[in-house]
Short mmCIF file of C-alpha atoms and ligand atoms in Angstrom, two decimals:
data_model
loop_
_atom_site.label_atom_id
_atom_site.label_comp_id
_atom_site.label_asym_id
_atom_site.label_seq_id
_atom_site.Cartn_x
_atom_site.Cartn_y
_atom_site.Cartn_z
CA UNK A 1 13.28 -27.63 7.08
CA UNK A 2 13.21 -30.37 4.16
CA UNK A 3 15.37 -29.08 1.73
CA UNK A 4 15.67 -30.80 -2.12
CA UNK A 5 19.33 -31.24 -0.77
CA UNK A 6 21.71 -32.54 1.49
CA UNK A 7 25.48 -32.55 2.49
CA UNK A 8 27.98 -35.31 3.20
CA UNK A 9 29.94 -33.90 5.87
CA UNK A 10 30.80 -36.95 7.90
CA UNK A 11 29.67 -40.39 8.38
CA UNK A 12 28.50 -39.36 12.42
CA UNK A 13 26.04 -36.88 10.53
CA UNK A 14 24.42 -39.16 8.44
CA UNK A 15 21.57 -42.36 10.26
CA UNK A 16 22.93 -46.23 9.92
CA UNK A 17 20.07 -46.01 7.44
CA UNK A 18 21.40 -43.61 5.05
CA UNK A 19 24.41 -45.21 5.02
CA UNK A 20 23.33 -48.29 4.20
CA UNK A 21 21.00 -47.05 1.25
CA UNK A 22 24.21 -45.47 0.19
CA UNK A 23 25.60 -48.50 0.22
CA UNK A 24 22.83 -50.43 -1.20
CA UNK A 25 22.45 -48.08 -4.56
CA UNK A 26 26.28 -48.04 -4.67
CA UNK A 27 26.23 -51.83 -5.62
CA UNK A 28 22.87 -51.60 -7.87
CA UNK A 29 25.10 -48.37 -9.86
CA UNK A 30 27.92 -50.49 -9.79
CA UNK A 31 26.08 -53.59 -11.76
CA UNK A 32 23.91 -51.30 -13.87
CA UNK A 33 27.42 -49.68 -14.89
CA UNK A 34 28.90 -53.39 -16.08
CA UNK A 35 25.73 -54.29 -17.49
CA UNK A 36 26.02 -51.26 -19.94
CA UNK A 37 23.28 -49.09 -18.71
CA UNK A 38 23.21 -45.48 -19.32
CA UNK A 39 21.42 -43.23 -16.79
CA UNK A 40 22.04 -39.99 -16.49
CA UNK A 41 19.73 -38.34 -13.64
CA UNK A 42 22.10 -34.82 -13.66
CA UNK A 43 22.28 -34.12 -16.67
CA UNK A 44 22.72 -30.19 -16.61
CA UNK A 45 24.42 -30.44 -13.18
CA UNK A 46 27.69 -28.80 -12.63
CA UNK A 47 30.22 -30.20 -9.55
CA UNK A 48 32.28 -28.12 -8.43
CA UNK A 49 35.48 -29.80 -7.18
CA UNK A 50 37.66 -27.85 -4.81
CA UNK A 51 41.19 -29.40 -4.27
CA UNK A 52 43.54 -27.99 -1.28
CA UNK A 53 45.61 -30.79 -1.02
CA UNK A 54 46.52 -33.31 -3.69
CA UNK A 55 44.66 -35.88 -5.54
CA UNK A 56 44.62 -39.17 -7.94
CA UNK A 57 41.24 -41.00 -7.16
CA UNK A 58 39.25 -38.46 -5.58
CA UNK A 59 39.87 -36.04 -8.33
CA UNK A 60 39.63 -38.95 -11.04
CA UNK A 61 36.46 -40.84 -9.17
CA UNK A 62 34.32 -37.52 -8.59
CA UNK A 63 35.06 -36.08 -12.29
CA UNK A 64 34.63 -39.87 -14.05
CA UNK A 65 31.14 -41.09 -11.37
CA UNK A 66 29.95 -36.90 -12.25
CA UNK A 67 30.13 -37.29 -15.72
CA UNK A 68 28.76 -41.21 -15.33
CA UNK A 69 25.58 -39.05 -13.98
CA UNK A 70 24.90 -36.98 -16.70
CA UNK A 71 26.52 -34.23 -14.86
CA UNK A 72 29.54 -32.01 -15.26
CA UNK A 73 32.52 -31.00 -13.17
CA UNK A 74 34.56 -27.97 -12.50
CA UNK A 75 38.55 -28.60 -11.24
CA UNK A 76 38.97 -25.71 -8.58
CA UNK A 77 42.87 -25.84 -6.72
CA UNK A 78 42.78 -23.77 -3.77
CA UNK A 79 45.40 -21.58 -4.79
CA UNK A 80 44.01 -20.89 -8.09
CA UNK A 81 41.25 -19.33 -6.70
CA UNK A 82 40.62 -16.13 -4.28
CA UNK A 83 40.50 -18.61 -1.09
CA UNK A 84 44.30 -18.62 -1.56
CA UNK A 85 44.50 -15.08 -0.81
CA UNK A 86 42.12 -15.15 2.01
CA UNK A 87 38.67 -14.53 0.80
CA UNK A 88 37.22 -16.37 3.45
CA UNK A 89 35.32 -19.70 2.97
CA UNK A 90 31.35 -18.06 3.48
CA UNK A 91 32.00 -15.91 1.12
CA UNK A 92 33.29 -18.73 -0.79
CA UNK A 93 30.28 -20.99 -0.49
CA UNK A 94 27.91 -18.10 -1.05
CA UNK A 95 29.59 -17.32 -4.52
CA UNK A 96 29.74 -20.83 -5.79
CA UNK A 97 26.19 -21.66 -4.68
CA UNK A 98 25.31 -19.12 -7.36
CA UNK A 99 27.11 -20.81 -10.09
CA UNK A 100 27.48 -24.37 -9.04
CA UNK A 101 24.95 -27.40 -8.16
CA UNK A 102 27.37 -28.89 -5.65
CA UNK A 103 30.75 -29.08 -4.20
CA UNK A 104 33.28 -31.08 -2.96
CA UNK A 105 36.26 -29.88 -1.28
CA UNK A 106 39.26 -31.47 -0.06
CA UNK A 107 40.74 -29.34 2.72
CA UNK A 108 42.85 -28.65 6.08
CA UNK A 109 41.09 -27.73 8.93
CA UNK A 110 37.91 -29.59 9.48
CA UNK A 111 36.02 -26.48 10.00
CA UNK A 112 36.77 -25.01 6.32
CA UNK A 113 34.63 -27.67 5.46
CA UNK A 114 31.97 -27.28 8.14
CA UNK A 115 32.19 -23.58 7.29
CA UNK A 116 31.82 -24.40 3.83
CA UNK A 117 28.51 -26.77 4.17
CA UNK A 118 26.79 -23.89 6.98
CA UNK A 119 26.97 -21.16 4.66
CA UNK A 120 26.53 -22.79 0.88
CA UNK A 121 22.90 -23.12 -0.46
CA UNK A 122 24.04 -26.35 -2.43
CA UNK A 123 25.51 -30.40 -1.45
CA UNK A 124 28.71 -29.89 0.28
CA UNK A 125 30.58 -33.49 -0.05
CA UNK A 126 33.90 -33.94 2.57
CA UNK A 127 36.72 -35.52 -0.26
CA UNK A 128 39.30 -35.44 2.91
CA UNK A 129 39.79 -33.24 5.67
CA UNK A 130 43.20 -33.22 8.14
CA UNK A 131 40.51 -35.24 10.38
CA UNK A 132 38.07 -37.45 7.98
CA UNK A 133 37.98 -39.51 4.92
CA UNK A 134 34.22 -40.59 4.86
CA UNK A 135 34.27 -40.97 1.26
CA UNK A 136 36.96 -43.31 1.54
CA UNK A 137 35.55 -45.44 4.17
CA UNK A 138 32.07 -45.84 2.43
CA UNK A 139 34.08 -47.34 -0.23
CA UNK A 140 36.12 -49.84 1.59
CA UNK A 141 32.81 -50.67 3.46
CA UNK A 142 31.65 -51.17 0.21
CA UNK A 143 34.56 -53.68 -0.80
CA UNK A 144 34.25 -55.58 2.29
CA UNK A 145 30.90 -57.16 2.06
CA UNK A 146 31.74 -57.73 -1.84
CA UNK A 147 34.44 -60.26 -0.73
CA UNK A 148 32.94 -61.44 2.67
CA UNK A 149 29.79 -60.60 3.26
CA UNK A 150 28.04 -58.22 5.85
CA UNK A 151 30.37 -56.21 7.95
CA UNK A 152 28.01 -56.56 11.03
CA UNK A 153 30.49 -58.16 14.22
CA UNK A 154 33.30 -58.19 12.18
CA UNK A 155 36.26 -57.69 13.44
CA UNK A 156 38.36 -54.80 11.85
CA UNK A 157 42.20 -53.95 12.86
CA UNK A 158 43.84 -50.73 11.93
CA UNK A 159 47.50 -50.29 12.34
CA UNK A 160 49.64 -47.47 12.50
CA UNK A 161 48.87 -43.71 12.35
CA UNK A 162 45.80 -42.41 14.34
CA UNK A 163 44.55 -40.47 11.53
CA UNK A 164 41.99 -39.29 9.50
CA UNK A 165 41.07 -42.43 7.61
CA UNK A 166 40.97 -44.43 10.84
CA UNK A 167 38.46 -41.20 12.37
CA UNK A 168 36.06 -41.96 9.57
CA UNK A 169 36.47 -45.80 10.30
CA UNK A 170 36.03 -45.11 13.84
CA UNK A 171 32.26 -43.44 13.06
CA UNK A 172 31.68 -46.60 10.70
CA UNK A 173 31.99 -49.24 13.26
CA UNK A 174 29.38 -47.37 15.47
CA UNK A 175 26.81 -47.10 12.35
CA UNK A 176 27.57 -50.45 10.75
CA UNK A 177 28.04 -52.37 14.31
CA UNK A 178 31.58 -54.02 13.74
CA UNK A 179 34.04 -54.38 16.39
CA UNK A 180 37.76 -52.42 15.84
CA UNK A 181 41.36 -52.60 17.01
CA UNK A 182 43.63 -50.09 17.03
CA UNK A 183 47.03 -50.50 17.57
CA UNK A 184 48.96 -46.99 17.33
CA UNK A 185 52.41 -45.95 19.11
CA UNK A 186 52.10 -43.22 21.58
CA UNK A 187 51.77 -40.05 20.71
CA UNK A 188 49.99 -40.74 17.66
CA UNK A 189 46.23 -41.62 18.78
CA UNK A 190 43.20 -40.89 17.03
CA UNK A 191 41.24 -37.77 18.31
CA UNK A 192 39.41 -37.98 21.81
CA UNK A 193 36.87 -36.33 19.98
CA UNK A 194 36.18 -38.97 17.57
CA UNK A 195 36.74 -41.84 20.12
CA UNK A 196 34.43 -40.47 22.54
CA UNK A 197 31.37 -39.81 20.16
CA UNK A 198 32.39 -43.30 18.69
CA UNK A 199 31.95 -45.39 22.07
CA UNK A 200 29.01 -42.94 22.77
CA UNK A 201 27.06 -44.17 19.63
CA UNK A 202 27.52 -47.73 20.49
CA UNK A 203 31.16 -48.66 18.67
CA UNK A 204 33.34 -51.66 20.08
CA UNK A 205 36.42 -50.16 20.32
CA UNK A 206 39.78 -51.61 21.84
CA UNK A 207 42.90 -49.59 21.78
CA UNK A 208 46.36 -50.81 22.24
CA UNK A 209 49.97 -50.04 21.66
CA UNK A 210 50.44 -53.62 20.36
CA UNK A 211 49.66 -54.38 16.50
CA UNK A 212 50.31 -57.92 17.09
CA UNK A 213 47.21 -58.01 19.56
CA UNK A 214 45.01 -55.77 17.79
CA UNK A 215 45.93 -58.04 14.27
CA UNK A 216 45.05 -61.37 16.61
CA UNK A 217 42.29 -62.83 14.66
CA UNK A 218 40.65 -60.33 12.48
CA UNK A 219 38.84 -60.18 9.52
CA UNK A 220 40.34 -57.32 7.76
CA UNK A 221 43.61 -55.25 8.37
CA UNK A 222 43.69 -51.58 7.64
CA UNK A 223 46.71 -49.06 7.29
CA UNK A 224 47.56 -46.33 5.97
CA UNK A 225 50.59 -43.93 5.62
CA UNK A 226 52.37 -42.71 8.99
CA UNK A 227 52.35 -39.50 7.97
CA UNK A 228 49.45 -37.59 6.29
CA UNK A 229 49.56 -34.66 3.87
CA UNK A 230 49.61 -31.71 5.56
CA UNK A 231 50.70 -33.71 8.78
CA UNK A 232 54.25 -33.52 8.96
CA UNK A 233 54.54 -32.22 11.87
CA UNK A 234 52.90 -35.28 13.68
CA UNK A 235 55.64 -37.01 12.00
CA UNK A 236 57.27 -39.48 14.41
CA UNK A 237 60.20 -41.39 12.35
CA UNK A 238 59.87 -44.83 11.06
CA UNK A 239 61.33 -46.20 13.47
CA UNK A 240 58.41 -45.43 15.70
CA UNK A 241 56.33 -47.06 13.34
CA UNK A 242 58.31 -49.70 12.70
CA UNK A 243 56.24 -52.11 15.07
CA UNK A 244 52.90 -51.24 12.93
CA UNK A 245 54.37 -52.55 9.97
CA UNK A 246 51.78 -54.50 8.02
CA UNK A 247 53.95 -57.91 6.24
CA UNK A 248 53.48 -61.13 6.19
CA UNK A 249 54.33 -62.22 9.76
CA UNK A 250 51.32 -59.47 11.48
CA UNK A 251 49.27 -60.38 8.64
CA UNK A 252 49.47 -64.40 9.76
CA UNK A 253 48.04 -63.12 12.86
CA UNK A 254 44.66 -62.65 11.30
CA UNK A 255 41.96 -64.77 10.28
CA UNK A 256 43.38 -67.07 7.37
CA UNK A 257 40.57 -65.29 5.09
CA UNK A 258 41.54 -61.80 6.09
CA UNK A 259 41.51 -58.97 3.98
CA UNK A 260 43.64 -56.36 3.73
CA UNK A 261 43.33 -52.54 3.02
CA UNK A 262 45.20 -49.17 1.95
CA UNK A 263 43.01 -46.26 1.00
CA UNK A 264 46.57 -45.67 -1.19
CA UNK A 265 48.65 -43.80 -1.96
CA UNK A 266 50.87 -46.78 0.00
CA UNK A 267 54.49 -45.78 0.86
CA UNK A 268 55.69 -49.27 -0.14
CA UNK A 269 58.39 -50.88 2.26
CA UNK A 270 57.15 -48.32 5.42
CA UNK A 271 53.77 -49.05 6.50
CA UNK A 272 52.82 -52.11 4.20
CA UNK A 273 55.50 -54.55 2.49
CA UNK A 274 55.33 -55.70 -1.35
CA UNK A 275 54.29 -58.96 -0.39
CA UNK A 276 50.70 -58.21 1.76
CA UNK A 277 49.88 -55.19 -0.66
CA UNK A 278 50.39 -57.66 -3.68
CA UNK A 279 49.41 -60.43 -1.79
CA UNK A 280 46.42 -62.60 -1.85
CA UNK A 281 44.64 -60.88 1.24
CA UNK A 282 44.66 -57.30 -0.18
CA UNK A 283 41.70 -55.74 -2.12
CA UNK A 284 43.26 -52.25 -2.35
CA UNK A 285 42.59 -51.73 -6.02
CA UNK A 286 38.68 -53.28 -5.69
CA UNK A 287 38.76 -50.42 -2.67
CA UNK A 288 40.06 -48.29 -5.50
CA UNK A 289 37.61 -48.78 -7.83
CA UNK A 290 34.67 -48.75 -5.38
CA UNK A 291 35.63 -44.89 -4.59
CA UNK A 292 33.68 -44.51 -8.22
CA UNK A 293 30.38 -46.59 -7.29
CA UNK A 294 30.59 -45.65 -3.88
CA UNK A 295 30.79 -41.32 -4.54
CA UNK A 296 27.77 -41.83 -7.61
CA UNK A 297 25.25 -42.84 -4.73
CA UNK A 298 26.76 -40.53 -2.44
CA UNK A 299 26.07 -37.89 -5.16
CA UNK A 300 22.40 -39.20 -6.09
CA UNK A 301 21.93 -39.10 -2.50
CA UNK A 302 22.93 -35.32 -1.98
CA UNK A 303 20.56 -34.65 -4.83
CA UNK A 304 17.56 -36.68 -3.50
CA UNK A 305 18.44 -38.40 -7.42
N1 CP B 401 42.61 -42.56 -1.20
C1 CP B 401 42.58 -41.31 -1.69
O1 CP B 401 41.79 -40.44 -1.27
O2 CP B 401 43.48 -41.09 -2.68
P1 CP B 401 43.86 -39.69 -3.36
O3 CP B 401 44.60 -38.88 -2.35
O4 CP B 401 44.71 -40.07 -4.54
O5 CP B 401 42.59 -38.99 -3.77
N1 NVA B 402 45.78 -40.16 5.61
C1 NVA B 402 46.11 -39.81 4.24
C2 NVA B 402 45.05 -40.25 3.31
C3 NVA B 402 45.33 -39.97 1.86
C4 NVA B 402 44.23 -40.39 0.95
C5 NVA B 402 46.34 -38.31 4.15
O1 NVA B 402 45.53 -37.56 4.70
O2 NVA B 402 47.31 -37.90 3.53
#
């Protein structure tokens, strides 16, 4: 069935050509924006953003890029509402399809937000589940060809926790073709799940245990905390982690024009040091910003806008 709307779940649902239109009106938004053009193509609409865990620049991007459409948004926090006391999710989706135009939702469980997007009769955007970040990654896709150009064979290193983040960045390197390290200390691999539909759709993936090696050469470095909210107990100890430091010696390891990226919040001094995040390689606040341009197409592109 064609229907006048559709969800952003994950980056594995959506074709290497959606995701690059994504991309593509992202930029054109972006540039409109700084020119000083006004469009708004939902004006009327309402977003409904549902919040389970917390928030700076999702909740800030999605209410500032809604608004930038014409559109409106509506701050739900799980507990706030009914969900908190166990109305299930269906029920949920069914109820705010009545009221709402769309809704994002930053949850637990990756099937809350499945759940969410099967039974709700409006967009269903993923803001961050305990297993992706698609959002984020769109965005830091985004950032990387601003700097350097198409992200085709590229070679990207993540460091660190196997997490949600580095899930949606696994799915990216299958449907934009760019090769990825991943250095993580045992224990704390990314999902079977996610590596095995990755390498099935085509991604060149290398795992290893040594960030050194997976940092050899590369055109961007990626981290991100070493323990995620919600997460603790996957928590392994710094010292763990320790290894999977990003500072300035691993980050000598990479191509002299590397960048480097946080999806932030960073825990300064644990998995990056002062001197990368503030250094010249690092493009976390451009990643930042992109969130904004980035979520507006993602938006447009629920709506068929
Ligand atoms: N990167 C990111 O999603 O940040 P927030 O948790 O502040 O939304
Ligand atoms: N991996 C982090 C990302 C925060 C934006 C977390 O889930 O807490």
């Amino acid at each position: 069935m064609n229907k006048d709307y559709r969800h952003f779940t994950d980056l594995s649902a959506l074709s290497s050509e959606d995701l690059r239109q994504i991309l593509d009106d992202a930029c054109a938004r972006k540039h409109r924006l700084k020119a000083g053009e006004v469009s708004r193509p939902l004006a009327g609409k309402v977003l409904a953003m549902i919040f389970e865990k917390p928030s700076t620049r999702t909740r800030v991007s999605f209410d500032v890029g809604m608004r930038q459409l014409g559109g409106e948004t509506l701050m739900l926090t799980g507990t706030e509402m009914q969900l908190g006391r166990s109305e299930t999710i269906a029920d949920t989706a069914k109820v705010l399809s009545r009221y709402v135009d769309a809704i994002m939702i930053r949850t637990m469980e990756h099937d809350r937000l499945l759940e969410l997007a099967e039974h709700a009769t409006v967009p269903v955007i993923n803001a961050l589940t305990d297993d992706t970040h698609p959002c984020q990654i769109m965005a830091d896709i985004m950032t990387y060809e601003e700097h350097r150009g198409p992200v085709r064979d590229k070679l990207f290193a993540w460091t660190g926790d196997g997490n949600n983040v580095l899930h949606s960045l696994m799915e990216a390197s299958a449907r934009f073709d760019f090769r990825l390290n991943i250095a993580v200390p045992e224990g704390s691999e990314p999902s079977q799940k996610y590596l095995d539909w990755a390498k099935e759709n085509g991604a060149r993936i290398t795992l290893t245990r040594s960030a050194e090696d997976a940092v050899e050469g590369a055109d961007c470095v990626v981290t991100d905390t070493w323990v995620s909210m919600g997460q603790e107990h996957r928590a392994r100890g710094n010292s763990v982690f320790q290894p999977y430091q990003v500072n300035a010696d691993l980050m000598a390891r990479a191509k002299p024009d590397a960048l480097f990226m946080h999806c932030l919040p960073a825990h300064r001094g644990e998995e990056v040091t002062d001197e990368v995040i503030d250094g010249p390689h690092s493009v976390v606040f451009d990643e930042a910003e992109n969130r904004l341009h980035a979520q507006k197409a993602i938006i447009a592109w629920c709506f068929r806008a």
